[in-house]
């Protein structure tokens, strides 16, 4: 039993609209729109707060349970000519990773000719025609390249395997009879069409490279997997115009059978990266049919909204939608940037207690949203997960149900909001202040990086802006250089190099190979297919967060009592004391709705070695952390049993102010959970006063 939806876009301008896709176990569903104010239902805070949007009338729609076609595959956009009883030749290279538990995984198929090359449960190749097995080979080695050559005639079928052993076994079987033409299907045994959805059956796990099809000695299709790397299509280099369309975004820019280990950037020698990695759990678009369309009135103010779905007996779903100002409307002085890149990076993460800090004082407890993801594996995975074949998930999409991006989501690790639900703390606070503010997304920031921030004086980040593209960082640098104020109100920010695909902007790419990670990209596969740039962490690219924000990722941990921040002596000098106006406490934020403090989860520190500006003012630093806090891997050069925060003062949060000559300034807090203190005592606390001081100061500068 479930009720859930997703939207055609994460944001839109007032005056535009979005499509709503709904899956429901109950057919009658009510759809309306609410403005989200606060998501945390902790009784120590204001509770779950929203405002109905009266300009948009509620409606009743008919919905049903939805099926999601998962798994990547490819199909030719036109058929290849097979002739009349002509000799067919097929050659390709395979790097299989996970044979099927049962049945067959399709490798190459001519559906109209009922001709199929597949992998069986024992890892053997099977060649069949009209559902009859023509021949079966010995098992292929896993994660090794094999060259496959097939010739099929009216009298016999012949197959040869060449692998690293130097042996080339031959297999023969009875003949087949071809006629007419057929499209070519790669990486799936078959595809079943249901309405506008196409469901692949028997999806292959592994790489395919260098496929060539010849008929009567003439090449009819040769696909150059190394060309047009950033797109979801593959040209036919034979000149016959038989382009391949990729479905569900298999991973590109993969090393092929000719990779020599001395070239790591696919742009230098593309021919060495002529492989595509297919997975049976790839998902670029859930492809649910549109249930309804919601128009957003031009008069609606910018903010964080949700399409609310309600049905009898089912948990209400709030599908987030960021509404930007209508076209032509003057921007507010303040903009909050919702961390949508990070929301998508974590979308439907399948982490469990086995992945959490071993021995942590906080017991792990999954909630309704995690349970829903566990049930519906077909809704895809996050950048923190592994594919079924053990390879890392490099692509993550927003066009699918994402249960852990909800206003009432509570993170399984510490039973409190995280990411989207935590960013509503700041939405509540700005609303309480009575400050006019606009809300935009990181997707908007990437798409309009040179112009989007031009009308704003103060720009505020989310609590966990971990995944960032170069244009987004450029936009922040430009904003500060032109006199703007930038408030980084989180931790673990600006860490992973993240890029979208131009033809699929909803699909984000990350290649992990260092830093705090859950998987490693294979050697030679650390450059992005979408843009060609080197993946990994920004610090290794020479663009550490320290340089602009004054702080960068330094550690992480979880316990029952996160500390607050103790003011530095420097903070009492006139050029910094304004930040603490009205605050007499030496320790700020020794309370909060997340872990009872403000410095916790993932934390950032100032470090002049990595680019913290020499004139940066360290206003405060976190009180000592417990032994459950440890440094990030890139800071560990020698392994020791004294790396944790009990002994290592580098594992801390720093609150930093960086003033710029042109009037711009950056204020950073260095902790994911910092804003979780804002609602305590209904906002009457030293954290709220401190952030209020900074917002008013920055906004009044221009």
XYZ file of C-alpha atoms in Angstrom:
702
model
C 0.000 0.000 0.000
C 1.485 3.333 -0.989
C 0.773 6.818 -2.276
C 3.650 8.692 -3.850
C 4.370 11.043 -6.703
C 7.084 12.897 -8.553
C 7.147 15.966 -10.774
C 8.426 16.807 -14.229
C 10.725 19.441 -12.658
C 12.125 20.308 -9.245
C 11.333 23.988 -9.745
C 9.368 26.338 -11.941
C 8.590 30.028 -12.151
C 5.294 31.372 -10.934
C 3.141 31.509 -14.047
C 4.430 28.137 -15.259
C 3.408 24.614 -14.307
C 4.509 21.029 -13.729
C 3.271 17.562 -14.616
C 2.466 15.296 -11.682
C 3.023 11.548 -11.861
C 1.204 9.578 -9.158
C 1.379 5.979 -8.007
C -1.339 4.918 -5.588
C -2.895 1.791 -4.148
C -6.166 3.745 -3.905
C -7.721 5.050 -7.106
C -9.269 8.271 -5.788
C -6.536 10.802 -4.970
C -6.904 14.432 -3.881
C -4.316 16.861 -5.262
C -3.694 20.361 -3.913
C -0.755 22.685 -3.223
C 0.650 23.872 0.093
C 3.464 26.219 1.015
C 5.965 24.479 3.296
C 7.254 26.346 6.331
C 8.709 23.751 8.731
C 8.986 19.986 8.496
C 10.266 18.678 11.829
C 7.485 17.371 14.083
C 9.780 17.313 17.139
C 7.640 18.607 20.072
C 10.506 20.894 21.106
C 9.996 22.863 17.883
C 7.047 24.478 16.111
C 5.986 21.209 14.443
C 5.061 20.437 10.855
C 3.888 23.779 9.410
C 2.424 24.575 6.003
C -0.039 26.985 4.426
C -2.707 25.864 1.924
C -2.483 27.701 -1.404
C -6.015 28.916 -1.978
C -5.271 30.226 -5.501
C -4.924 26.605 -6.684
C -8.124 24.623 -6.287
C -7.942 21.084 -4.968
C -8.903 18.411 -7.460
C -9.744 14.724 -7.461
C -7.815 12.527 -9.871
C -7.816 8.866 -10.761
C -4.565 7.086 -9.988
C -3.279 3.532 -9.895
C -0.230 1.564 -8.863
C 2.616 2.153 -11.301
C 5.264 -0.098 -12.780
C 8.763 1.236 -13.432
C 10.885 -0.033 -16.340
C 14.342 -0.414 -14.817
C 17.585 -1.531 -16.414
C 19.617 0.003 -19.251
C 19.661 -1.185 -22.842
C 20.032 0.107 -26.397
C 18.106 -0.213 -29.622
C 18.870 0.795 -33.192
C 16.725 3.578 -34.587
C 16.267 1.743 -37.859
C 16.489 -1.927 -38.854
C 19.460 -3.585 -40.458
C 18.915 -5.480 -43.705
C 19.410 -9.224 -43.297
C 18.865 -10.266 -46.897
C 17.511 -13.646 -47.933
C 19.447 -16.532 -46.327
C 22.586 -14.413 -46.289
C 25.549 -15.028 -44.000
C 25.341 -12.982 -40.808
C 28.479 -12.019 -38.908
C 28.512 -10.437 -35.460
C 31.551 -9.395 -33.462
C 31.790 -7.591 -30.137
C 33.758 -7.562 -26.898
C 32.248 -8.446 -23.540
C 33.212 -7.725 -19.927
C 30.465 -9.534 -17.967
C 30.020 -8.781 -14.264
C 26.959 -10.642 -12.965
C 25.224 -13.537 -14.726
C 21.480 -13.886 -14.101
C 20.238 -15.898 -11.160
C 17.994 -17.635 -13.658
C 16.985 -17.232 -17.276
C 19.059 -15.269 -19.766
C 20.698 -11.859 -20.020
C 20.490 -10.549 -23.540
C 23.673 -9.271 -25.163
C 22.658 -8.755 -28.770
C 19.318 -9.558 -30.340
C 17.628 -9.266 -33.733
C 14.029 -9.363 -32.429
C 12.259 -9.571 -35.779
C 14.545 -12.438 -36.803
C 14.200 -14.134 -33.381
C 17.998 -14.326 -33.152
C 19.590 -13.871 -29.706
C 23.057 -13.942 -28.143
C 22.691 -14.156 -24.363
C 24.412 -15.069 -21.108
C 22.915 -17.815 -18.939
C 22.978 -18.367 -15.180
C 26.275 -20.257 -15.369
C 27.982 -17.462 -17.293
C 27.892 -19.344 -20.593
C 27.023 -17.753 -23.910
C 23.863 -19.069 -25.549
C 23.005 -18.525 -29.208
C 19.346 -19.133 -30.025
C 17.039 -18.792 -33.017
C 13.262 -18.984 -32.840
C 13.664 -19.813 -29.135
C 15.744 -22.879 -29.965
C 19.310 -23.100 -28.628
C 21.751 -23.319 -31.513
C 24.893 -23.554 -29.368
C 26.158 -22.982 -25.820
C 29.723 -22.159 -24.789
C 31.793 -22.722 -21.682
C 31.556 -20.087 -18.943
C 33.109 -16.687 -19.605
C 35.475 -15.226 -17.017
C 33.905 -12.371 -15.071
C 35.349 -8.845 -15.218
C 37.686 -9.809 -18.051
C 37.456 -8.845 -21.709
C 36.507 -11.503 -24.233
C 36.267 -10.990 -27.968
C 33.238 -12.767 -29.436
C 32.930 -13.602 -33.143
C 29.819 -15.229 -34.586
C 28.964 -16.401 -38.069
C 25.505 -17.739 -38.855
C 24.541 -19.322 -42.172
C 21.769 -21.531 -43.436
C 23.931 -24.591 -42.813
C 25.661 -23.841 -39.486
C 26.354 -21.380 -36.646
C 29.904 -20.812 -35.524
C 31.173 -18.899 -32.438
C 34.710 -18.167 -31.264
C 35.819 -16.684 -27.920
C 39.195 -14.968 -27.555
C 40.214 -14.008 -24.017
C 43.334 -13.106 -22.049
C 44.371 -16.772 -21.807
C 45.388 -16.723 -25.458
C 43.083 -19.606 -26.256
C 40.289 -19.251 -28.813
C 37.757 -22.056 -28.357
C 35.262 -22.635 -31.174
C 31.648 -23.712 -30.819
C 29.360 -24.845 -33.611
C 25.670 -25.498 -34.000
C 22.935 -25.950 -36.628
C 22.163 -23.261 -39.178
C 19.571 -20.482 -39.227
C 17.578 -18.852 -41.996
C 17.362 -15.059 -42.175
C 15.159 -12.875 -44.324
C 13.952 -9.281 -44.343
C 15.305 -6.915 -41.707
C 15.350 -6.344 -37.963
C 16.205 -3.691 -35.450
C 19.155 -4.447 -33.177
C 18.702 -4.730 -29.421
C 21.719 -4.599 -27.116
C 21.963 -5.549 -23.420
C 18.447 -6.982 -23.119
C 16.876 -10.241 -24.223
C 13.628 -8.552 -25.238
C 11.509 -5.464 -24.624
C 7.812 -5.465 -23.762
C 5.818 -2.340 -24.590
C 2.966 -1.383 -22.264
C 1.359 1.837 -23.327
C 4.102 4.463 -23.500
C 6.464 2.430 -21.312
C 9.021 -0.110 -22.528
C 10.048 -2.835 -20.094
C 13.303 -4.657 -20.829
C 13.533 -8.331 -20.006
C 16.793 -10.128 -19.264
C 19.015 -7.042 -18.880
C 22.753 -7.660 -19.141
C 25.210 -6.634 -16.403
C 28.604 -5.657 -17.736
C 30.392 -3.808 -20.501
C 29.965 -4.157 -24.234
C 32.443 -2.745 -26.724
C 33.059 -2.623 -30.477
C 29.847 -4.224 -31.810
C 29.860 -4.791 -35.573
C 27.227 -6.528 -37.735
C 27.927 -7.676 -41.286
C 25.663 -9.338 -43.818
C 27.059 -11.175 -46.832
C 30.491 -9.797 -46.025
C 29.321 -6.152 -45.969
C 29.289 -4.128 -42.729
C 25.734 -2.936 -42.103
C 26.295 -1.426 -38.642
C 29.365 -0.506 -36.597
C 28.713 1.435 -33.397
C 31.367 3.815 -32.164
C 30.804 3.834 -28.403
C 33.656 6.332 -28.021
C 31.826 9.023 -29.990
C 29.223 11.534 -28.771
C 30.123 10.444 -25.256
C 27.921 12.975 -23.447
C 24.719 11.957 -25.247
C 22.259 9.109 -25.050
C 22.849 8.053 -28.639
C 25.656 6.243 -30.446
C 26.457 6.952 -34.092
C 26.824 4.260 -36.694
C 30.327 4.652 -38.095
C 29.555 2.322 -41.016
C 27.793 5.167 -42.789
C 24.484 3.312 -42.936
C 22.763 5.629 -40.443
C 21.830 2.913 -37.974
C 22.150 5.023 -34.811
C 21.714 3.397 -31.407
C 19.461 4.977 -28.785
C 20.517 4.353 -25.167
C 17.715 3.790 -22.668
C 17.991 4.386 -18.915
C 21.478 5.847 -19.178
C 24.049 3.055 -19.089
C 27.435 4.351 -17.942
C 29.635 5.794 -20.664
C 33.329 6.797 -20.826
C 34.283 3.264 -19.786
C 37.612 1.640 -20.533
C 37.455 -0.798 -23.414
C 39.450 -3.898 -24.354
C 42.239 -1.785 -25.847
C 42.817 0.415 -22.790
C 46.564 0.505 -22.081
C 46.582 1.821 -18.453
C 48.612 4.889 -19.412
C 45.699 7.056 -20.570
C 43.112 8.091 -17.999
C 41.340 10.963 -19.726
C 39.021 9.594 -22.392
C 39.290 12.822 -24.392
C 42.975 12.155 -25.094
C 42.436 8.829 -26.853
C 38.704 8.104 -27.117
C 39.318 4.810 -28.899
C 40.554 3.308 -25.612
C 37.220 4.168 -23.954
C 34.896 2.501 -26.429
C 32.829 0.538 -23.910
C 29.445 1.076 -22.285
C 28.568 -0.459 -18.919
C 24.980 -1.683 -18.714
C 23.225 -2.512 -15.432
C 19.951 -4.232 -14.683
C 19.182 -1.523 -12.073
C 19.966 1.632 -14.083
C 17.188 4.214 -14.055
C 17.166 7.599 -15.790
C 13.408 8.145 -15.953
C 10.620 6.184 -14.263
C 8.421 7.021 -17.279
C 5.192 7.027 -15.286
C 2.243 8.434 -17.216
C 1.188 11.972 -16.341
C -1.700 11.897 -13.871
C -2.422 15.633 -13.822
C -0.878 19.025 -14.547
C -0.671 21.825 -11.997
C -0.439 25.441 -13.156
C 1.252 27.843 -10.752
C -0.350 31.305 -10.728
C 1.917 34.192 -11.681
C 0.799 35.943 -8.485
C 2.213 33.203 -6.241
C 5.254 34.295 -4.250
C 8.553 32.474 -4.464
C 8.965 29.769 -1.848
C 9.130 26.095 -1.002
C 5.879 24.385 -1.916
C 4.583 20.851 -2.213
C 2.039 19.107 -4.370
C 0.018 17.379 -1.663
C -1.442 13.947 -2.432
C -4.117 12.453 -0.175
C -6.072 9.212 -0.393
C -8.197 7.313 2.080
C -6.183 5.053 4.368
C -2.790 6.053 2.936
C -0.019 8.268 4.268
C -0.191 11.752 2.746
C 2.616 12.573 0.334
C 4.112 16.039 -0.031
C 6.036 16.242 -3.314
C 8.422 19.232 -3.130
C 8.282 22.024 -5.702
C 10.415 25.169 -5.563
C 8.580 28.153 -7.016
C 10.774 30.933 -8.369
C 9.571 34.510 -8.905
C 7.429 35.074 -11.971
C 9.234 36.348 -15.060
C 9.655 40.102 -14.913
C 9.172 40.309 -11.150
C 11.948 42.083 -9.260
C 13.989 39.748 -7.087
C 13.993 39.978 -3.316
C 17.260 41.008 -1.677
C 17.685 37.523 -0.189
C 17.837 34.208 -2.035
C 17.926 30.766 -0.474
C 19.493 28.074 -2.651
C 17.948 24.682 -1.994
C 20.566 21.926 -2.251
C 18.835 19.932 -4.989
C 22.066 18.446 -6.350
C 22.650 16.849 -2.956
C 19.006 15.783 -2.653
C 19.364 13.884 -5.931
C 22.767 12.453 -5.015
C 21.187 10.872 -1.919
C 17.888 10.026 -3.628
C 16.646 6.631 -2.429
C 19.910 5.747 -0.723
C 19.982 2.112 0.345
C 22.451 2.522 3.212
C 21.692 0.395 6.251
C 22.927 0.117 9.790
C 25.889 -1.865 8.504
C 27.072 1.292 6.743
C 26.646 3.517 9.804
C 29.326 4.373 12.347
C 30.045 1.095 14.102
C 29.454 1.405 17.832
C 27.759 4.786 17.564
C 25.746 5.756 20.609
C 22.691 6.356 18.414
C 20.713 3.202 17.534
C 19.883 2.920 13.852
C 16.186 2.916 13.047
C 14.711 3.111 9.581
C 11.434 4.909 9.006
C 8.450 4.698 6.683
C 10.282 6.361 3.809
C 13.302 4.025 3.964
C 10.980 1.047 4.213
C 9.183 2.210 1.061
C 12.495 2.459 -0.820
C 13.481 -1.019 0.354
C 10.227 -2.431 -0.999
C 10.399 -0.585 -4.312
C 13.895 -1.317 -5.562
C 12.691 -0.395 -9.054
C 12.703 3.286 -8.040
C 16.454 3.296 -8.446
C 19.487 4.033 -6.334
C 21.664 6.901 -5.123
C 25.295 7.897 -5.565
C 25.902 6.135 -2.239
C 24.872 2.733 -3.523
C 26.325 -0.062 -5.577
C 24.705 -1.544 -8.632
C 23.684 -5.169 -8.364
C 26.951 -6.139 -10.039
C 29.045 -4.286 -7.432
C 29.963 -1.231 -9.493
C 29.284 2.249 -8.123
C 26.184 4.219 -9.097
C 27.563 7.112 -11.143
C 24.214 8.527 -12.321
C 21.245 9.651 -10.238
C 17.962 11.034 -11.553
C 15.195 13.318 -10.283
C 12.536 11.796 -12.582
C 11.349 9.097 -10.201
C 9.728 8.776 -6.771
C 12.163 9.964 -4.067
C 10.730 9.154 -0.627
C 13.679 10.597 1.316
C 13.111 14.055 -0.198
C 10.047 14.936 1.829
C 9.340 17.688 4.406
C 8.554 15.150 7.143
C 11.510 12.866 6.387
C 13.617 11.859 9.384
C 17.082 10.480 8.703
C 17.531 6.879 9.803
C 20.916 7.670 11.358
C 19.810 10.083 14.081
C 16.002 10.279 13.861
C 15.868 13.920 12.811
C 15.603 15.886 9.551
C 18.422 15.818 7.022
C 18.892 17.474 3.626
C 15.531 18.766 2.285
C 13.619 18.391 5.536
C 16.468 20.065 7.454
C 16.637 22.981 5.009
C 13.102 23.884 6.062
C 14.535 25.073 9.382
C 15.966 28.054 7.498
C 12.747 28.589 5.549
C 10.904 28.784 8.877
C 13.457 31.193 10.322
C 13.359 33.594 7.378
C 9.573 33.487 7.512
C 9.666 34.259 11.259
C 12.050 37.165 10.662
C 9.581 38.664 8.239
C 12.312 38.992 5.627
C 11.254 38.836 1.994
C 13.198 36.093 0.270
C 13.190 34.090 -2.951
C 13.939 30.391 -3.254
C 15.912 28.844 -6.102
C 17.531 25.462 -6.681
C 21.038 24.371 -7.465
C 19.696 23.054 -10.764
C 18.575 26.608 -11.556
C 21.955 27.939 -10.434
C 23.826 25.619 -12.791
C 21.574 26.394 -15.757
C 21.719 30.188 -15.243
C 25.030 30.501 -13.447
C 26.116 33.824 -14.969
C 22.875 35.721 -14.341
C 20.729 34.109 -11.652
C 22.299 35.756 -8.592
C 22.632 39.213 -10.114
C 19.560 40.640 -8.394
C 20.324 39.353 -4.898
C 22.402 40.876 -2.127
C 22.408 37.966 0.338
C 22.580 34.362 -0.853
C 22.046 31.538 1.643
C 22.979 27.897 1.041
C 21.283 24.813 2.378
C 22.568 22.748 5.287
C 24.305 20.150 3.128
C 25.397 21.509 -0.277
C 27.810 18.632 -0.887
C 27.503 18.129 -4.665
C 28.466 21.042 -6.917
C 29.345 21.869 -10.484
C 31.993 24.336 -11.634
C 29.432 26.848 -12.997
C 27.694 26.900 -9.605
C 30.963 27.643 -7.795
C 31.733 30.304 -10.406
C 28.364 31.918 -9.684
C 29.121 32.174 -5.959
C 32.591 33.608 -6.594
C 31.149 36.191 -8.968
C 28.451 37.122 -6.461
C 30.958 37.820 -3.687
C 33.361 39.628 -6.028
C 30.550 41.992 -7.013
C 29.806 42.909 -3.398
C 27.272 40.262 -2.426
C 26.965 38.415 0.845
C 27.178 34.627 0.902
C 26.092 32.546 3.892
C 27.177 28.910 3.944
C 24.927 27.479 6.662
C 25.945 23.843 6.556
C 28.736 21.326 6.458
C 30.383 18.934 4.003
C 29.792 21.525 1.319
C 31.122 21.840 -2.226
C 32.863 18.492 -1.941
C 32.093 16.281 -4.952
C 32.544 17.274 -8.592
C 29.035 16.896 -10.021
C 27.813 17.416 -13.577
C 24.510 17.073 -15.432
C 24.007 15.745 -18.948
C 23.065 18.430 -21.444
C 20.371 16.274 -23.048
C 19.203 14.896 -19.686
C 19.506 17.776 -17.181
C 17.650 15.722 -14.566
C 20.511 13.191 -14.539
C 23.589 13.952 -12.401
C 26.990 12.292 -12.750
C 29.553 11.658 -10.005
C 32.740 9.577 -10.207
C 34.068 8.670 -6.757
C 37.680 7.676 -6.269
C 38.867 9.462 -3.122
C 37.480 11.317 -0.153
C 34.665 10.072 2.080
C 33.003 7.557 -0.239
C 31.173 4.259 -0.515
C 32.706 3.043 -3.787
C 35.607 3.627 -6.135
C 35.450 4.211 -9.854
C 37.499 1.697 -11.809
C 40.968 2.827 -12.917
C 40.704 4.911 -16.063
C 37.021 5.672 -15.417
C 37.257 8.792 -13.280
C 36.548 11.357 -15.998
C 32.906 12.279 -16.482
C 31.105 11.300 -19.650
C 28.770 14.300 -19.407
C 31.440 17.032 -19.547
C 34.778 15.262 -19.906
C 36.113 16.760 -16.679
C 37.944 14.922 -13.916
C 35.674 13.648 -11.167
C 36.404 13.125 -7.498
C 36.551 15.840 -4.858
C 37.003 19.537 -5.585
C 39.934 19.729 -3.195
C 41.953 17.415 -5.453
C 41.018 19.623 -8.394
C 42.653 22.598 -6.643
C 39.295 24.144 -5.751
C 38.835 23.328 -2.098
C 35.837 24.885 -0.374
C 38.294 26.581 2.006
C 39.246 29.093 -0.686
C 35.841 30.756 -1.004
C 33.992 29.720 2.137
C 36.909 29.730 4.596
C 36.151 26.182 5.735
C 36.134 22.737 4.179
C 35.136 19.203 5.084
C 37.209 17.928 7.995
C 35.354 15.143 9.773
C 32.114 13.415 10.615
C 30.431 11.608 13.444
C 27.235 11.002 15.352
C 26.439 10.750 19.036
C 23.747 11.773 21.491
C 25.167 15.207 22.322
C 26.709 17.394 19.647
C 28.667 20.337 21.061
C 28.164 24.039 20.502
C 30.718 26.695 19.495
C 32.990 28.684 21.815
C 33.755 32.217 20.718
C 37.335 33.108 19.890
C 39.148 36.102 21.356
C 39.276 37.530 17.844
C 35.466 37.610 17.696
C 35.340 40.370 20.328
C 37.185 42.881 18.143
C 35.005 45.595 16.546
C 35.198 44.262 12.974
C 33.692 40.951 14.104
C 31.762 41.663 17.307
C 28.651 42.732 15.343
C 28.020 39.091 14.531
C 27.346 38.456 18.243
C 25.384 41.600 19.015
C 22.863 40.873 21.758
C 24.596 37.610 22.725
C 26.354 37.423 26.078
C 27.076 33.694 25.994
C 30.582 32.485 25.301
C 29.195 29.235 23.896
C 26.692 29.449 21.056
C 24.430 26.593 20.048
C 24.899 24.025 22.793
C 21.330 22.930 21.998
C 19.362 21.903 18.920
C 16.723 19.609 17.496
C 19.393 17.362 15.965
C 21.683 15.558 18.403
C 21.055 18.309 20.985
C 23.702 20.622 19.565
C 24.954 22.489 16.500
C 28.313 20.946 15.544
C 27.660 17.474 14.286
C 27.021 15.010 11.488
C 29.577 16.257 8.930
C 31.701 19.208 9.967
C 34.061 21.713 8.327
C 37.079 23.542 9.681
C 39.302 26.402 8.593
C 42.675 25.309 7.270
C 45.146 27.752 5.719
C 46.981 24.868 4.022
C 43.978 24.273 1.801
C 43.152 27.867 0.988
C 41.388 29.522 3.913
C 42.159 33.211 3.213
C 44.845 34.678 5.457
C 42.498 37.484 6.520
C 39.630 35.131 7.434
C 38.299 35.662 10.955
C 37.669 32.504 12.935
C 34.754 33.642 15.062
C 34.193 30.440 17.018
C 35.133 26.778 17.077
C 33.209 23.768 18.274
C 33.722 22.476 21.752
C 35.564 19.119 21.779
C 33.809 16.221 20.083
C 33.556 12.655 21.298
C 35.551 9.713 20.014
C 32.735 8.947 17.549
C 33.995 11.796 15.329
C 36.787 10.968 12.889
C 38.644 12.828 10.113
C 37.932 12.529 6.402
C 40.197 10.095 4.507
C 42.016 12.821 2.557
C 43.331 14.224 5.847
C 44.773 10.885 6.980
C 48.347 10.357 5.842
C 49.383 7.931 8.589
C 47.043 5.448 10.245
C 46.856 5.733 14.023
C 44.538 4.798 16.870
C 44.523 8.457 17.914
C 42.794 9.904 14.849
C 39.404 10.507 16.434
C 38.294 13.828 17.851
C 39.202 12.875 21.389
C 42.844 13.278 20.370
C 42.646 15.126 17.047
C 41.621 18.779 17.256
C 41.495 18.993 13.460
C 38.151 17.224 13.771
C 36.063 20.286 14.581
C 33.746 22.959 13.202
C 34.850 26.543 12.678
C 32.575 29.548 12.282
C 34.297 31.918 9.862
C 33.818 35.423 8.441
C 35.705 36.412 5.290
C 35.457 40.069 4.241
C 36.323 41.141 0.692
C 37.676 44.468 -0.494
C 34.720 45.088 -2.785
C 32.228 44.879 0.072
C 31.324 41.249 -0.441
C 31.576 38.813 2.449
C 31.238 35.131 3.271
C 29.953 33.716 6.543
C 30.268 29.966 7.198
C 29.233 27.774 10.120
C 30.920 24.468 9.216
C 28.245 22.000 10.362
C 25.308 20.225 8.740
C 23.115 20.390 11.855
C 23.719 24.055 12.765
C 20.345 25.386 11.630
C 18.581 22.676 13.636
C 18.960 24.983 16.656
C 16.940 27.815 15.092
C 13.447 26.653 16.184
C 14.439 25.946 19.806
C 12.380 28.095 22.184
C 10.449 29.301 19.131
C 13.519 31.055 17.767
C 14.428 32.923 20.947
C 18.004 31.671 21.230
C 21.568 32.752 20.512
C 21.847 30.867 17.202
C 18.796 32.661 15.830
C 20.112 36.022 17.034
C 23.515 35.365 15.485
C 22.130 34.410 12.066
C 19.691 37.309 12.208
C 22.613 39.667 12.774
C 24.489 38.336 9.756
C 21.462 38.362 7.452
C 20.583 41.969 8.338
C 24.194 43.129 8.017
C 24.801 41.440 4.662
C 21.473 42.519 3.206
C 21.978 46.174 4.172
C 25.392 46.452 2.524
C 24.265 47.417 -0.977
